[in-house]
GROMACS .gro file of C-alpha atoms in nm:
model
  443
    1MET     CA    1  -0.003   0.004  -0.005
    2LYS     CA    2   0.278   0.246   0.107
    3GLN     CA    3   0.505   0.169  -0.210
    4LEU     CA    4   0.175   0.197  -0.428
    5LEU     CA    5   0.078   0.543  -0.284
    6SER     CA    6   0.443   0.666  -0.307
    7LYS     CA    7   0.441   0.607  -0.678
    8SER     CA    8   0.073   0.715  -0.755
    9LEU     CA    9   0.028   1.019  -0.531
   10PRO     CA   10   0.289   1.244  -0.707
   11ALA     CA   11   0.141   1.143  -1.039
   12LEU     CA   12  -0.214   1.229  -0.927
   13ILE     CA   13  -0.098   1.567  -0.792
   14ALA     CA   14   0.085   1.651  -1.113
   15GLY     CA   15  -0.221   1.539  -1.310
   16ILE     CA   16  -0.447   1.789  -1.104
   17PHE     CA   17  -0.210   2.073  -1.145
   18MET     CA   18  -0.166   2.003  -1.529
   19ALA     CA   19  -0.549   1.986  -1.555
   20GLY     CA   20  -0.553   2.340  -1.383
   21ALA     CA   21  -0.283   2.474  -1.615
   22THR     CA   22  -0.481   2.345  -1.915
   23GLN     CA   23  -0.801   2.503  -1.803
   24ALA     CA   24  -0.621   2.830  -1.746
   25GLN     CA   25  -0.488   2.826  -2.113
   26GLU     CA   26  -0.784   2.695  -2.301
   27PRO     CA   27  -1.136   2.844  -2.305
   28ALA     CA   28  -1.406   2.636  -2.133
   29THR     CA   29  -1.673   2.491  -2.363
   30THR     CA   30  -1.953   2.647  -2.147
   31THR     CA   31  -1.922   3.005  -2.052
   32PRO     CA   32  -2.047   3.077  -1.689
   33THR     CA   33  -2.281   3.372  -1.619
   34ALA     CA   34  -1.977   3.520  -1.413
   35PRO     CA   35  -1.611   3.465  -1.383
   36PHE     CA   36  -1.515   3.276  -1.071
   37SER     CA   37  -1.186   3.240  -0.893
   38THR     CA   38  -1.129   2.870  -0.850
   39TRP     CA   39  -0.753   2.858  -0.725
   40SER     CA   40  -0.649   2.930  -0.369
   41ILE     CA   41  -0.359   2.895  -0.116
   42GLY     CA   42  -0.381   2.883   0.255
   43VAL     CA   43  -0.142   2.914   0.558
   44ASN     CA   44  -0.238   2.793   0.912
   45ALA     CA   45  -0.091   2.704   1.252
   46GLY     CA   46  -0.212   2.545   1.558
   47VAL     CA   47  -0.169   2.252   1.808
   48LEU     CA   48  -0.029   1.909   1.712
   49SER     CA   49  -0.126   1.629   1.969
   50PRO     CA   50  -0.036   1.238   1.942
   51ILE     CA   51  -0.383   1.124   2.012
   52ALA     CA   52  -0.721   1.094   1.862
   53PRO     CA   53  -1.058   1.096   2.052
   54PHE     CA   54  -1.198   0.780   1.888
   55GLY     CA   55  -1.068   0.425   1.830
   56GLY     CA   56  -0.741   0.269   1.924
   57LYS     CA   57  -0.538   0.286   2.233
   58ASN     CA   58  -0.271   0.538   2.342
   59ASP     CA   59   0.073   0.416   2.393
   60PHE     CA   60   0.145   0.699   2.653
   61SER     CA   61  -0.067   0.819   2.937
   62ASN     CA   62   0.021   1.172   2.934
   63TRP     CA   63   0.005   1.339   2.584
   64GLN     CA   64   0.126   1.701   2.529
   65SER     CA   65   0.026   1.962   2.288
   66SER     CA   66   0.288   2.125   2.059
   67PHE     CA   67   0.301   2.385   1.804
   68GLY     CA   68   0.244   2.286   1.432
   69TYR     CA   69   0.188   2.481   1.107
   70GLY     CA   70   0.087   2.407   0.771
   71VAL     CA   71   0.015   2.534   0.407
   72TYR     CA   72  -0.216   2.409   0.116
   73VAL     CA   73  -0.318   2.461  -0.245
   74LYS     CA   74  -0.667   2.424  -0.337
   75LYS     CA   75  -0.866   2.387  -0.657
   76GLN     CA   76  -1.247   2.448  -0.644
   77PHE     CA   77  -1.431   2.244  -0.920
   78THR     CA   78  -1.779   2.311  -0.809
   79ASN     CA   79  -1.964   2.519  -0.541
   80TYR     CA   80  -1.949   2.229  -0.304
   81PHE     CA   81  -1.637   2.009  -0.405
   82SER     CA   82  -1.264   2.083  -0.411
   83LEU     CA   83  -0.915   1.916  -0.405
   84ARG     CA   84  -0.664   2.032  -0.165
   85LEU     CA   85  -0.294   1.943  -0.123
   86ASP     CA   86  -0.190   1.989   0.236
   87GLY     CA   87   0.133   1.997   0.403
   88VAL     CA   88   0.191   1.998   0.770
   89ARG     CA   89   0.500   2.011   1.009
   90GLY     CA   90   0.576   2.034   1.389
   91LYS     CA   91   0.645   1.827   1.678
   92LEU     CA   92   0.465   1.539   1.870
   93LYS     CA   93   0.551   1.445   2.233
   94ALA     CA   94   0.415   1.253   2.519
   95ASP     CA   95   0.528   1.064   2.833
   96ASN     CA   96   0.421   0.836   3.148
   97SER     CA   97   0.447   1.083   3.396
   98GLU     CA   98   0.084   1.058   3.499
   99PRO     CA   99  -0.151   0.744   3.503
  100TYR     CA  100  -0.425   0.695   3.268
  101ASP     CA  101  -0.766   0.817   3.358
  102SER     CA  102  -0.863   0.467   3.485
  103GLY     CA  103  -0.564   0.500   3.751
  104VAL     CA  104  -0.360   0.242   3.575
  105THR     CA  105   0.013   0.343   3.537
  106ASN     CA  106   0.192   0.278   3.222
  107SER     CA  107   0.485   0.075   3.296
  108GLY     CA  108   0.615   0.040   2.934
  109ALA     CA  109   0.995   0.030   2.862
  110VAL     CA  110   0.985   0.374   2.678
  111SER     CA  111   0.883   0.666   2.924
  112ALA     CA  112   0.860   0.941   2.692
  113PHE     CA  113   0.900   1.051   2.302
  114GLU     CA  114   0.932   1.353   2.111
  115THR     CA  115   0.888   1.316   1.725
  116ASP     CA  116   0.986   1.566   1.462
  117LEU     CA  117   0.711   1.557   1.210
  118SER     CA  118   0.929   1.652   0.904
  119TYR     CA  119   0.633   1.653   0.698
  120SER     CA  120   0.279   1.523   0.641
  121ALA     CA  121   0.165   1.573   0.265
  122SER     CA  122  -0.178   1.456   0.164
  123LEU     CA  123  -0.428   1.516  -0.112
  124ASN     CA  124  -0.785   1.567   0.028
  125ALA     CA  125  -1.119   1.589  -0.100
  126VAL     CA  126  -1.313   1.869   0.052
  127VAL     CA  127  -1.699   1.888   0.048
  128ASN     CA  128  -1.878   2.210   0.160
  129MET     CA  129  -2.178   2.074   0.372
  130PHE     CA  130  -2.411   2.367   0.305
  131ASN     CA  131  -2.453   2.737   0.287
  132ILE     CA  132  -2.607   2.891   0.609
  133ASP     CA  133  -2.864   3.089   0.397
  134MET     CA  134  -2.981   2.929   0.076
  135PHE     CA  135  -3.153   3.263  -0.026
  136GLN     CA  136  -2.823   3.460  -0.028
  137LYS     CA  137  -2.620   3.461  -0.335
  138GLU     CA  138  -2.307   3.476  -0.131
  139ASN     CA  139  -2.266   3.340   0.209
  140THR     CA  140  -2.020   3.448   0.487
  141LEU     CA  141  -2.004   3.085   0.677
  142GLN     CA  142  -1.949   2.746   0.535
  143LEU     CA  143  -1.897   2.410   0.715
  144PHE     CA  144  -1.698   2.149   0.543
  145VAL     CA  145  -1.552   1.794   0.583
  146SER     CA  146  -1.253   1.647   0.428
  147ALA     CA  147  -1.071   1.312   0.361
  148GLY     CA  148  -0.770   1.194   0.171
  149ALA     CA  149  -0.451   1.008   0.172
  150GLY     CA  150  -0.074   1.091   0.170
  151LEU     CA  151   0.257   1.036   0.316
  152SER     CA  152   0.430   1.128   0.644
  153GLY     CA  153   0.792   1.158   0.732
  154TYR     CA  154   0.908   1.173   1.094
  155LYS     CA  155   1.214   1.102   1.321
  156PRO     CA  156   1.119   0.979   1.675
  157THR     CA  157   1.340   1.047   1.979
  158ILE     CA  158   1.268   0.822   2.279
  159THR     CA  159   1.354   0.812   2.658
  160ARG     CA  160   1.441   0.465   2.789
  161ASN     CA  161   1.560   0.429   3.155
  162GLY     CA  162   1.648   0.799   3.169
  163THR     CA  163   1.846   0.783   2.854
  164THR     CA  164   1.738   0.975   2.536
  165SER     CA  165   1.826   0.842   2.192
  166ASP     CA  166   1.707   0.838   1.838
  167TYR     CA  167   1.455   0.562   1.752
  168ALA     CA  168   1.585   0.511   1.409
  169PRO     CA  169   1.926   0.681   1.400
  170ASP     CA  170   2.004   0.860   1.059
  171LYS     CA  171   1.678   0.765   0.921
  172THR     CA  172   1.353   0.948   0.841
  173ILE     CA  173   1.063   0.699   0.862
  174SER     CA  174   0.793   0.728   0.592
  175GLU     CA  175   0.444   0.601   0.642
  176LEU     CA  176   0.102   0.610   0.481
  177VAL     CA  177  -0.130   0.860   0.641
  178ILE     CA  178  -0.516   0.889   0.606
  179PRO     CA  179  -0.641   1.216   0.720
  180VAL     CA  180  -0.992   1.308   0.788
  181GLY     CA  181  -1.139   1.636   0.914
  182VAL     CA  182  -1.398   1.897   0.976
  183GLY     CA  183  -1.390   2.280   0.988
  184ALA     CA  184  -1.555   2.601   0.939
  185LYS     CA  185  -1.459   2.878   0.684
  186PHE     CA  186  -1.562   3.240   0.724
  187ARG     CA  187  -1.539   3.498   0.452
  188VAL     CA  188  -1.349   3.807   0.552
  189SER     CA  189  -1.332   3.978   0.219
  190GLU     CA  190  -1.368   3.917  -0.148
  191LYS     CA  191  -1.040   3.743  -0.178
  192ILE     CA  192  -0.960   3.648   0.191
  193ASN     CA  193  -1.115   3.355   0.430
  194PHE     CA  194  -1.070   3.272   0.782
  195ASP     CA  195  -1.037   2.892   0.854
  196LEU     CA  196  -1.087   2.697   1.155
  197GLY     CA  197  -1.024   2.314   1.131
  198TRP     CA  198  -0.933   1.996   1.303
  199THR     CA  199  -0.788   1.694   1.136
  200VAL     CA  200  -0.713   1.349   1.281
  201SER     CA  201  -0.445   1.152   1.078
  202PHE     CA  202  -0.427   0.774   1.097
  203VAL     CA  203  -0.074   0.625   1.025
  204ASP     CA  204  -0.026   0.297   0.860
  205GLY     CA  205   0.219   0.197   1.109
  206ASP     CA  206   0.324   0.195   1.484
  207ASN     CA  207   0.652   0.398   1.482
  208LEU     CA  208   0.540   0.740   1.519
  209ASP     CA  209   0.577   0.746   1.906
  210GLY     CA  210   0.885   0.508   1.904
  211ALA     CA  211   0.683   0.253   2.116
  212TYR     CA  212   0.607  -0.031   1.881
  213LEU     CA  213   0.311  -0.250   1.970
  214SER     CA  214   0.159  -0.468   1.712
  215ASN     CA  215  -0.216  -0.418   1.610
  216ASN     CA  216  -0.210  -0.042   1.752
  217ASN     CA  217  -0.123   0.209   1.475
  218ASP     CA  218  -0.052   0.552   1.577
  219LYS     CA  219  -0.235   0.866   1.500
  220PHE     CA  220  -0.211   1.241   1.564
  221SER     CA  221  -0.442   1.530   1.572
  222TYR     CA  222  -0.410   1.875   1.423
  223ALA     CA  223  -0.631   2.174   1.551
  224TYR     CA  224  -0.546   2.488   1.352
  225ALA     CA  225  -0.653   2.841   1.258
  226GLY     CA  226  -0.538   3.014   0.931
  227LEU     CA  227  -0.610   3.229   0.622
  228GLU     CA  228  -0.710   3.143   0.261
  229PHE     CA  229  -0.613   3.362  -0.027
  230ALA     CA  230  -0.817   3.319  -0.342
  231LEU     CA  231  -0.616   3.358  -0.655
  232GLY     CA  232  -0.716   3.513  -0.995
  233LYS     CA  233  -1.001   3.736  -1.093
  234GLY     CA  234  -1.382   3.703  -1.006
  235LYS     CA  235  -1.565   3.608  -0.707
  236GLN     CA  236  -1.496   3.280  -0.510
  237LEU     CA  237  -1.670   2.997  -0.662
  238ALA     CA  238  -1.700   2.806  -0.327
  239TRP     CA  239  -1.911   3.106  -0.189
  240HIS     CA  240  -2.148   3.126  -0.502
  241ASN     CA  241  -2.491   3.007  -0.414
  242PRO     CA  242  -2.656   2.865  -0.745
  243VAL     CA  243  -2.993   2.803  -0.562
  244ALA     CA  244  -3.013   3.183  -0.469
  245ALA     CA  245  -2.915   3.272  -0.808
  246THR     CA  246  -3.197   3.053  -0.947
  247TYR     CA  247  -3.445   3.202  -0.700
  248ASP     CA  248  -3.357   3.569  -0.816
  249GLU     CA  249  -3.403   3.463  -1.174
  250VAL     CA  250  -3.750   3.328  -1.095
  251LEU     CA  251  -3.835   3.642  -0.910
  252ALA     CA  252  -3.705   3.849  -1.208
  253ALA     CA  253  -3.924   3.655  -1.446
  254LYS     CA  254  -4.230   3.697  -1.217
  255ALA     CA  255  -4.196   4.051  -1.211
  256THR     CA  256  -4.165   4.067  -1.578
  257ALA     CA  257  -4.484   3.864  -1.620
  258ASN     CA  258  -4.677   4.108  -1.372
  259GLN     CA  259  -4.548   4.408  -1.588
  260LEU     CA  260  -4.681   4.257  -1.902
  261LYS     CA  261  -5.013   4.174  -1.734
  262SER     CA  262  -5.023   4.538  -1.619
  263ASP     CA  263  -4.950   4.677  -1.985
  264LEU     CA  264  -5.220   4.438  -2.122
  265ASP     CA  265  -5.486   4.565  -1.874
  266ALA     CA  266  -5.382   4.919  -1.964
  267GLN     CA  267  -5.415   4.842  -2.334
  268LYS     CA  268  -5.755   4.686  -2.265
  269ALA     CA  269  -5.875   4.990  -2.062
  270GLU     CA  270  -5.758   5.217  -2.363
  271ASN     CA  271  -5.933   5.026  -2.620
  272ALA     CA  272  -6.261   5.040  -2.426
  273GLN     CA  273  -6.228   5.425  -2.399
  274LEU     CA  274  -6.151   5.437  -2.769
  275ARG     CA  275  -6.478   5.240  -2.853
  276THR     CA  276  -6.662   5.485  -2.620
  277ASP     CA  277  -6.493   5.793  -2.791
  278LEU     CA  278  -6.563   5.628  -3.154
  279ALA     CA  279  -6.934   5.571  -3.078
  280GLY     CA  280  -6.970   5.954  -3.040
  281VAL     CA  281  -6.820   5.992  -3.383
  282ILE     CA  282  -6.997   5.738  -3.582
  283ASN     CA  283  -7.328   5.720  -3.386
  284ASP     CA  284  -7.628   5.772  -3.631
  285GLU     CA  285  -7.954   5.803  -3.443
  286ASP     CA  286  -8.183   5.886  -3.731
  287GLY     CA  287  -8.014   5.621  -3.967
  288ASP     CA  288  -7.977   5.876  -4.256
  289GLY     CA  289  -7.599   5.792  -4.315
  290VAL     CA  290  -7.477   6.113  -4.147
  291ALA     CA  291  -7.312   6.079  -3.810
  292ASP     CA  292  -7.476   6.267  -3.518
  293LYS     CA  293  -7.176   6.480  -3.481
  294PHE     CA  294  -7.208   6.619  -3.824
  295ASP     CA  295  -7.597   6.587  -3.872
  296LYS     CA  296  -7.729   6.952  -3.899
  297CYS     CA  297  -8.089   6.793  -3.921
  298PRO     CA  298  -8.132   6.532  -3.666
  299GLY     CA  299  -8.447   6.327  -3.655
  300THR     CA  300  -8.486   6.286  -4.038
  301THR     CA  301  -8.754   6.044  -4.150
  302SER     CA  302  -8.627   5.688  -4.247
  303GLY     CA  303  -8.610   5.674  -4.615
  304VAL     CA  304  -8.571   6.042  -4.691
  305VAL     CA  305  -8.261   6.116  -4.898
  306VAL     CA  306  -8.037   6.365  -4.727
  307ASP     CA  307  -7.740   6.584  -4.825
  308GLY     CA  308  -7.388   6.562  -4.688
  309ALA     CA  309  -7.512   6.773  -4.372
  310GLY     CA  310  -7.789   6.522  -4.298
  311CYS     CA  311  -8.064   6.754  -4.418
  312PRO     CA  312  -8.338   6.639  -4.679
  313LEU     CA  313  -8.300   6.732  -5.011
  314VAL     CA  314  -8.536   7.017  -5.147
  315ALA     CA  315  -8.663   6.815  -5.441
  316PRO     CA  316  -8.593   6.455  -5.395
  317ALA     CA  317  -8.608   6.282  -5.733
  318PRO     CA  318  -8.460   5.965  -5.862
  319VAL     CA  319  -8.118   6.009  -5.979
  320VAL     CA  320  -8.035   5.886  -6.309
  321ARG     CA  321  -7.660   5.842  -6.306
  322GLU     CA  322  -7.463   5.870  -6.639
  323LYS     CA  323  -7.232   5.593  -6.730
  324ILE     CA  324  -6.946   5.608  -6.489
  325ILE     CA  325  -6.590   5.652  -6.648
  326ILE     CA  326  -6.307   5.610  -6.406
  327THR     CA  327  -5.981   5.729  -6.549
  328GLU     CA  328  -5.631   5.645  -6.438
  329ALA     CA  329  -5.617   6.006  -6.300
  330ASP     CA  330  -5.915   5.911  -6.079
  331ARG     CA  331  -5.747   5.588  -5.978
  332LYS     CA  332  -5.425   5.772  -5.886
  333VAL     CA  333  -5.618   6.016  -5.641
  334VAL     CA  334  -5.766   5.713  -5.458
  335ALA     CA  335  -5.419   5.531  -5.469
  336ASP     CA  336  -5.232   5.838  -5.310
  337ALA     CA  337  -5.519   5.865  -5.044
  338ILE     CA  338  -5.446   5.475  -4.963
  339ARG     CA  339  -5.077   5.516  -4.953
  340ASN     CA  340  -5.090   5.812  -4.715
  341LEU     CA  341  -5.374   5.695  -4.484
  342GLU     CA  342  -5.250   5.642  -4.141
  343PHE     CA  343  -5.426   5.581  -3.813
  344ASP     CA  344  -5.303   5.604  -3.451
  345PHE     CA  345  -5.173   5.287  -3.333
  346GLY     CA  346  -5.456   5.046  -3.256
  347LYS     CA  347  -5.703   5.317  -3.295
  348ALA     CA  348  -5.948   5.446  -3.563
  349THR     CA  349  -5.832   5.790  -3.534
  350ILE     CA  350  -5.714   5.936  -3.870
  351ARG     CA  351  -5.389   6.125  -3.850
  352GLN     CA  352  -5.378   6.476  -3.992
  353LYS     CA  353  -5.099   6.400  -4.241
  354SER     CA  354  -5.384   6.204  -4.426
  355TYR     CA  355  -5.626   6.474  -4.469
  356PRO     CA  356  -5.478   6.637  -4.785
  357THR     CA  357  -5.527   6.330  -4.989
  358LEU     CA  358  -5.852   6.237  -4.835
  359ASN     CA  359  -5.975   6.587  -4.925
  360ARG     CA  360  -5.881   6.528  -5.295
  361VAL     CA  361  -6.108   6.200  -5.284
  362ALA     CA  362  -6.378   6.396  -5.137
  363ASP     CA  363  -6.356   6.665  -5.426
  364LEU     CA  364  -6.350   6.369  -5.665
  365LEU     CA  365  -6.664   6.215  -5.540
  366LYS     CA  366  -6.849   6.554  -5.552
  367SER     CA  367  -6.738   6.669  -5.884
  368LYS     CA  368  -6.768   6.330  -6.071
  369ASN     CA  369  -7.081   6.184  -5.866
  370PHE     CA  370  -6.877   5.872  -5.787
  371SER     CA  371  -6.968   5.626  -5.533
  372LEU     CA  372  -6.718   5.469  -5.292
  373LYS     CA  373  -6.694   5.151  -5.107
  374LEU     CA  374  -6.453   5.139  -4.804
  375ALA     CA  375  -6.329   4.799  -4.701
  376GLY     CA  376  -6.132   4.780  -4.371
  377HIS     CA  377  -5.888   4.490  -4.291
  378THR     CA  378  -5.650   4.390  -4.007
  379ASP     CA  379  -5.365   4.129  -3.962
  380ASP     CA  380  -5.431   3.840  -3.722
  381LYS     CA  381  -5.277   3.986  -3.412
  382GLY     CA  382  -5.547   4.000  -3.137
  383SER     CA  383  -5.894   3.833  -3.110
  384ALA     CA  384  -6.103   3.793  -3.419
  385SER     CA  385  -6.386   3.994  -3.260
  386TYR     CA  386  -6.154   4.287  -3.181
  387ASN     CA  387  -5.996   4.282  -3.528
  388MET     CA  388  -6.352   4.289  -3.680
  389GLY     CA  389  -6.446   4.588  -3.464
  390LEU     CA  390  -6.129   4.777  -3.526
  391SER     CA  391  -6.172   4.734  -3.925
  392LYS     CA  392  -6.522   4.845  -3.928
  393ASP     CA  393  -6.456   5.161  -3.694
  394ARG     CA  394  -6.158   5.262  -3.921
  395ALA     CA  395  -6.387   5.226  -4.247
  396GLU     CA  396  -6.655   5.436  -4.069
  397SER     CA  397  -6.414   5.691  -3.954
  398ILE     CA  398  -6.300   5.766  -4.316
  399LYS     CA  399  -6.668   5.773  -4.424
  400ALA     CA  400  -6.750   6.028  -4.153
  401TYR     CA  401  -6.445   6.239  -4.268
  402LEU     CA  402  -6.549   6.236  -4.624
  403VAL     CA  403  -6.916   6.322  -4.539
  404SER     CA  404  -6.784   6.612  -4.316
  405GLN     CA  405  -6.625   6.753  -4.645
  406GLY     CA  406  -6.948   6.752  -4.832
  407VAL     CA  407  -6.976   6.418  -4.964
  408ASN     CA  408  -7.320   6.256  -4.992
  409ALA     CA  409  -7.327   6.000  -4.723
  410SER     CA  410  -7.539   5.763  -4.935
  411ARG     CA  411  -7.269   5.731  -5.186
  412VAL     CA  412  -7.010   5.597  -4.928
  413GLU     CA  413  -7.023   5.244  -4.811
  414ALA     CA  414  -6.813   5.134  -4.514
  415THR     CA  415  -6.749   4.774  -4.418
  416GLY     CA  416  -6.510   4.585  -4.199
  417TYR     CA  417  -6.387   4.251  -4.267
  418GLY     CA  418  -6.131   4.203  -3.981
  419GLU     CA  419  -5.866   3.944  -4.043
  420SER     CA  420  -6.076   3.725  -4.276
  421GLN     CA  421  -5.927   3.844  -4.613
  422PRO     CA  422  -5.542   3.858  -4.592
  423ILE     CA  423  -5.353   3.951  -4.905
  424ALA     CA  424  -5.006   3.827  -4.755
  425SER     CA  425  -4.878   3.604  -4.483
  426ASN     CA  426  -4.938   3.688  -4.130
  427LYS     CA  427  -4.628   3.517  -4.024
  428THR     CA  428  -4.384   3.810  -4.106
  429GLU     CA  429  -4.393   4.170  -4.013
  430ALA     CA  430  -4.389   4.268  -4.377
  431GLY     CA  431  -4.693   4.055  -4.450
  432ARG     CA  432  -4.888   4.194  -4.146
  433GLN     CA  433  -4.828   4.557  -4.263
  434LYS     CA  434  -4.976   4.480  -4.600
  435ASN     CA  435  -5.288   4.318  -4.428
  436ARG     CA  436  -5.343   4.617  -4.212
  437ARG     CA  437  -5.531   4.833  -4.476
  438VAL     CA  438  -5.833   5.001  -4.604
  439GLU     CA  439  -5.947   4.943  -4.958
  440PHE     CA  440  -6.104   5.226  -5.166
  441THR     CA  441  -6.324   5.099  -5.462
  442LEU     CA  442  -6.478   5.369  -5.680
  443PHE     CA  443  -6.793   5.279  -5.875
   0.00000   0.00000   0.00000
């Protein structure tokens, strides 16, 4: 096991750092929503003790605490998982100057030891257990656990019968070590964290304390405090909380939906007001074809022929129309009116820029005794009933304007067809633009 680890661990560590270097040189296949810092280094110091609070048996009755220190390099792969290369140094010591807690006195041949822990290097998987507040994008406190494997090198010095000597003269003993730990991390600033941790390392051997007892492998603990420094640009990936980020996106989408609903309600209210206003423009109580707003003779008897002002003709008589001859010049007047015709968006209100060409159509109808059919059309945006009403209202609005210019109301027919007669595809904006029209037909 020890030989296998001694050969594979350096290769594994090199592979991790090569992967990190490759990642730094080559762009990732998926672009994150924000750049994150994933590399960091740490330094710490604390207390080394040749015991563990669980399992096994202590070879000495009076263990002592000694100063230890360490460094590490960490690569954060996800918000919750990282690999950390740790190194620890310090001293371990204990003696039999006091009995065990049970009262039994340790009478072993070795009465005391002091071991120089030259190194304890290990590769550890670190898992962030949870963020304290799941609705905060970045937290300030995390709890984590770690486990790994590595090698430790040490030189024990033992005291036997009052004489101190090296346990293994001129030799550094190397053993497999399995560290497990827990800790808490506090975010001090954007690039600095404060660590508190405790690691118990199980040694694959019984030479650490210089007292060899078969079936009783040694272990040591390291309680520490230290600082971690994030490298590179961006915020630390370990502190980013994807749950909170998703929650914020849901809230933003909900706010957008509420705004769209508010806009739609406002548009419906505006359309309702438009219908009310338009009713005052096209309402014809006496049915003579002249809107009440322009009718100077309200209450005309049904069937009586009226003029453009809504008043009965002095000598109504059947009108024999001559043969209608429509010239190219006449068609051009109508075509110009169609080309220049504009309404307010979603309304039947004619814009003033359309008046000059509509005036020429009015003059043409009066001078040549033409009749005119107005056919309103829309695209398929909105409900069919709304589009039918809008197309009818726009045709009636043009008729009302022409009548106001002296055209005989009986010679103008206004009809709405809504979205039922498209002349182009409604799947494109250009097609929908062509479908939103009012057709003028002279006869």
